[in-house]
């Protein structure tokens, strides 16, 4: 019988052992790419081409004063990359939002607005991600389509947009400069749902 994962041995485990522990751990209910490694640690799976961008984005967010979980270890195994990071306890905002008072929703909304403003102040020599310059965005790919409970106005807007859409790839006027602004809130990488700690006090 295999031994259970022990947090205190994190630095002693080989990459192969850690990959085995991650694969044996239950996945998070909100994402199949996140695994509950222990009571204090989670593991996220990335394509190897995405992990450097995710790490750089985490570093930049931290430098900007945006609080998030700390990455404890990064490993690569069989064409996949894994980050092991601190678990942030609590309920996600999308779950608790309807139960919050109007005062708290305004307060949290202002915090999120502040974070977006900080992120939009970052410039990059490329128009894509911070390290590789690749542009991987579920918004550009329209992976999720319309949000749940969308009304008729949202449907009409959605269809008008895609009816008139011209491929971004064919637009030669889009050029990256040293002052290109990173305007997408999820600029840290595709399919990567980052945790930002909001101050509810």
Tab-separated table of C-alpha atoms in Angstrom:
chain	number	residue	atom	x	y	z
A	1	UNK	CA	0.000	0.000	0.000
A	2	UNK	CA	1.371	3.407	-0.987
A	3	UNK	CA	2.142	5.879	1.756
A	4	UNK	CA	0.013	9.008	2.027
A	5	UNK	CA	1.415	12.347	0.884
A	6	UNK	CA	3.185	14.219	3.684
A	7	UNK	CA	3.512	17.993	3.376
A	8	UNK	CA	6.695	18.159	5.429
A	9	UNK	CA	8.431	15.958	2.836
A	10	UNK	CA	7.463	18.139	-0.134
A	11	UNK	CA	11.045	19.159	-0.935
A	12	UNK	CA	12.331	15.591	-0.589
A	13	UNK	CA	9.909	13.953	-3.012
A	14	UNK	CA	11.098	13.366	-6.561
A	15	UNK	CA	9.099	14.828	-9.451
A	16	UNK	CA	7.902	11.330	-10.334
A	17	UNK	CA	6.682	10.699	-6.778
A	18	UNK	CA	4.889	14.046	-6.656
A	19	UNK	CA	3.233	13.413	-10.027
A	20	UNK	CA	1.976	10.086	-8.647
A	21	UNK	CA	0.583	11.748	-5.504
A	22	UNK	CA	-1.130	14.422	-7.590
A	23	UNK	CA	-2.693	11.848	-9.924
A	24	UNK	CA	-3.925	9.910	-6.874
A	25	UNK	CA	-5.489	12.977	-5.249
A	26	UNK	CA	-9.145	13.958	-5.671
A	27	UNK	CA	-9.801	16.749	-8.143
A	28	UNK	CA	-11.421	19.981	-7.062
A	29	UNK	CA	-15.154	20.241	-7.709
A	30	UNK	CA	-14.752	23.513	-9.640
A	31	UNK	CA	-11.941	22.391	-11.977
A	32	UNK	CA	-10.609	19.070	-13.216
A	33	UNK	CA	-7.141	20.655	-13.487
A	34	UNK	CA	-6.882	21.341	-9.746
A	35	UNK	CA	-6.184	18.580	-7.226
A	36	UNK	CA	-6.541	18.570	-3.441
A	37	UNK	CA	-3.094	17.300	-2.521
A	38	UNK	CA	-3.511	17.805	1.237
A	39	UNK	CA	-5.418	19.945	3.708
A	40	UNK	CA	-3.038	22.868	3.067
A	41	UNK	CA	-1.837	22.315	-0.509
A	42	UNK	CA	-3.361	22.044	-3.958
A	43	UNK	CA	-1.780	21.104	-7.272
A	44	UNK	CA	-2.618	22.579	-10.675
A	45	UNK	CA	-1.879	20.911	-13.990
A	46	UNK	CA	-0.696	22.924	-16.985
A	47	UNK	CA	0.559	22.237	-20.448
A	48	UNK	CA	4.322	22.669	-20.313
A	49	UNK	CA	3.971	25.616	-22.708
A	50	UNK	CA	1.720	27.451	-20.218
A	51	UNK	CA	3.449	27.063	-16.872
A	52	UNK	CA	6.135	29.736	-17.317
A	53	UNK	CA	3.484	32.313	-18.200
A	54	UNK	CA	1.405	31.337	-15.170
A	55	UNK	CA	4.398	31.615	-12.830
A	56	UNK	CA	5.449	34.982	-14.230
A	57	UNK	CA	1.916	36.307	-13.903
A	58	UNK	CA	1.754	35.136	-10.284
A	59	UNK	CA	5.064	36.865	-9.592
A	60	UNK	CA	3.942	40.123	-11.217
A	61	UNK	CA	0.599	40.086	-9.380
A	62	UNK	CA	2.452	39.618	-6.090
A	63	UNK	CA	4.817	42.494	-6.915
A	64	UNK	CA	1.768	44.671	-7.598
A	65	UNK	CA	0.387	43.892	-4.138
A	66	UNK	CA	-2.372	41.545	-5.292
A	67	UNK	CA	-2.584	38.782	-2.732
A	68	UNK	CA	-2.814	35.187	-3.859
A	69	UNK	CA	-1.602	31.724	-2.913
A	70	UNK	CA	2.144	31.053	-2.804
A	71	UNK	CA	3.623	28.567	-5.252
A	72	UNK	CA	5.673	26.045	-3.264
A	73	UNK	CA	7.039	23.845	-6.045
A	74	UNK	CA	6.973	23.411	-9.811
A	75	UNK	CA	7.596	20.112	-11.544
A	76	UNK	CA	7.411	18.673	-15.036
A	77	UNK	CA	6.608	15.081	-15.853
A	78	UNK	CA	5.548	13.340	-19.085
A	79	UNK	CA	4.694	16.475	-21.029
A	80	UNK	CA	2.774	18.106	-18.207
A	81	UNK	CA	3.727	20.752	-15.703
A	82	UNK	CA	2.429	20.977	-12.155
A	83	UNK	CA	2.448	23.748	-9.591
A	84	UNK	CA	1.967	22.957	-5.940
A	85	UNK	CA	0.611	25.901	-4.008
A	86	UNK	CA	-1.028	26.913	-0.764
A	87	UNK	CA	-4.730	26.232	-0.455
A	88	UNK	CA	-6.843	29.313	0.225
A	89	UNK	CA	-9.733	28.378	2.481
A	90	UNK	CA	-13.104	29.957	1.947
A	91	UNK	CA	-16.069	30.121	-0.354
A	92	UNK	CA	-15.652	31.352	-3.900
A	93	UNK	CA	-17.176	34.697	-4.748
A	94	UNK	CA	-19.532	33.300	-7.387
A	95	UNK	CA	-21.102	31.033	-4.751
A	96	UNK	CA	-21.435	33.551	-1.927
A	97	UNK	CA	-22.280	36.670	-3.972
A	98	UNK	CA	-26.085	36.346	-3.736
A	99	UNK	CA	-25.892	36.046	0.048
A	100	UNK	CA	-23.809	39.191	0.604
A	101	UNK	CA	-25.268	42.451	1.838
A	102	UNK	CA	-25.413	45.354	-0.602
A	103	UNK	CA	-22.684	47.104	1.400
A	104	UNK	CA	-20.351	44.096	1.104
A	105	UNK	CA	-21.005	43.706	-2.639
A	106	UNK	CA	-20.077	47.362	-3.171
A	107	UNK	CA	-16.964	46.990	-1.018
A	108	UNK	CA	-15.800	43.850	-2.831
A	109	UNK	CA	-16.703	45.371	-6.195
A	110	UNK	CA	-14.463	48.346	-5.428
A	111	UNK	CA	-11.628	45.993	-4.432
A	112	UNK	CA	-11.975	44.084	-7.701
A	113	UNK	CA	-12.069	47.366	-9.624
A	114	UNK	CA	-8.852	48.392	-7.874
A	115	UNK	CA	-7.175	45.075	-8.795
A	116	UNK	CA	-8.216	45.413	-12.443
A	117	UNK	CA	-6.899	48.986	-12.492
A	118	UNK	CA	-3.546	47.781	-11.129
A	119	UNK	CA	-3.363	44.946	-13.669
A	120	UNK	CA	-4.194	47.305	-16.524
A	121	UNK	CA	-1.246	49.500	-15.548
A	122	UNK	CA	1.224	46.738	-16.439
A	123	UNK	CA	2.885	47.053	-19.823
A	124	UNK	CA	4.659	44.404	-21.836
A	125	UNK	CA	6.845	44.288	-24.956
A	126	UNK	CA	4.433	41.694	-26.377
A	127	UNK	CA	0.687	41.676	-26.891
A	128	UNK	CA	0.267	38.201	-25.406
A	129	UNK	CA	1.358	36.564	-22.192
A	130	UNK	CA	4.195	37.915	-20.079
A	131	UNK	CA	6.854	35.289	-20.780
A	132	UNK	CA	6.189	33.616	-24.122
A	133	UNK	CA	4.087	36.351	-25.726
A	134	UNK	CA	1.462	33.815	-26.780
A	135	UNK	CA	-2.134	34.960	-26.673
A	136	UNK	CA	-4.235	32.221	-25.112
A	137	UNK	CA	-7.635	33.512	-24.106
A	138	UNK	CA	-10.934	31.776	-23.574
A	139	UNK	CA	-12.559	35.109	-24.484
A	140	UNK	CA	-10.928	35.106	-27.911
A	141	UNK	CA	-11.761	31.436	-28.411
A	142	UNK	CA	-15.314	32.007	-27.136
A	143	UNK	CA	-14.979	28.760	-25.231
A	144	UNK	CA	-17.728	29.445	-22.722
A	145	UNK	CA	-20.278	31.211	-24.900
A	146	UNK	CA	-23.018	33.139	-23.156
A	147	UNK	CA	-23.159	33.248	-19.355
A	148	UNK	CA	-25.860	31.282	-17.573
A	149	UNK	CA	-29.210	33.096	-17.221
A	150	UNK	CA	-28.475	35.486	-20.105
A	151	UNK	CA	-31.421	37.571	-21.228
A	152	UNK	CA	-32.670	38.296	-24.734
A	153	UNK	CA	-30.556	41.474	-24.984
A	154	UNK	CA	-27.376	39.475	-24.270
A	155	UNK	CA	-28.335	36.905	-26.919
A	156	UNK	CA	-28.954	39.648	-29.471
A	157	UNK	CA	-25.621	41.316	-28.681
A	158	UNK	CA	-23.817	37.962	-28.876
A	159	UNK	CA	-25.201	37.158	-32.320
A	160	UNK	CA	-24.597	40.691	-33.638
A	161	UNK	CA	-20.978	40.537	-32.479
A	162	UNK	CA	-20.206	37.172	-34.093
A	163	UNK	CA	-22.081	38.035	-37.288
A	164	UNK	CA	-19.835	41.080	-37.758
A	165	UNK	CA	-16.640	39.512	-36.399
A	166	UNK	CA	-13.447	39.711	-38.468
A	167	UNK	CA	-10.577	37.398	-37.607
A	168	UNK	CA	-8.023	38.967	-35.277
A	169	UNK	CA	-5.243	37.038	-37.009
A	170	UNK	CA	-5.911	38.848	-40.285
A	171	UNK	CA	-5.728	42.310	-38.722
A	172	UNK	CA	-2.222	43.516	-39.521
A	173	UNK	CA	-2.830	46.768	-37.652
A	174	UNK	CA	-2.469	45.058	-34.256
A	175	UNK	CA	1.164	45.459	-33.275
A	176	UNK	CA	2.836	44.986	-29.911
A	177	UNK	CA	4.806	47.900	-28.534
A	178	UNK	CA	6.651	48.485	-25.290
A	179	UNK	CA	3.542	50.213	-23.973
A	180	UNK	CA	1.022	47.521	-24.900
A	181	UNK	CA	-1.440	47.365	-22.026
A	182	UNK	CA	-2.554	44.099	-20.531
A	183	UNK	CA	-6.275	44.666	-20.329
A	184	UNK	CA	-7.640	41.191	-19.721
A	185	UNK	CA	-8.226	40.264	-16.120
A	186	UNK	CA	-7.127	36.690	-16.817
A	187	UNK	CA	-3.817	37.705	-18.451
A	188	UNK	CA	-1.910	35.100	-16.470
A	189	UNK	CA	-2.782	32.188	-18.750
A	190	UNK	CA	-5.504	30.249	-20.419
A	191	UNK	CA	-7.837	28.064	-18.392
A	192	UNK	CA	-6.182	29.254	-15.256
A	193	UNK	CA	-8.496	30.491	-12.555
A	194	UNK	CA	-6.422	32.468	-10.113
A	195	UNK	CA	-7.397	33.084	-6.536
A	196	UNK	CA	-7.247	36.652	-5.319
A	197	UNK	CA	-7.829	37.242	-1.656
A	198	UNK	CA	-10.458	39.891	-1.019
A	199	UNK	CA	-10.549	41.776	2.244
A	200	UNK	CA	-14.013	41.393	3.729
A	201	UNK	CA	-13.258	43.290	6.943
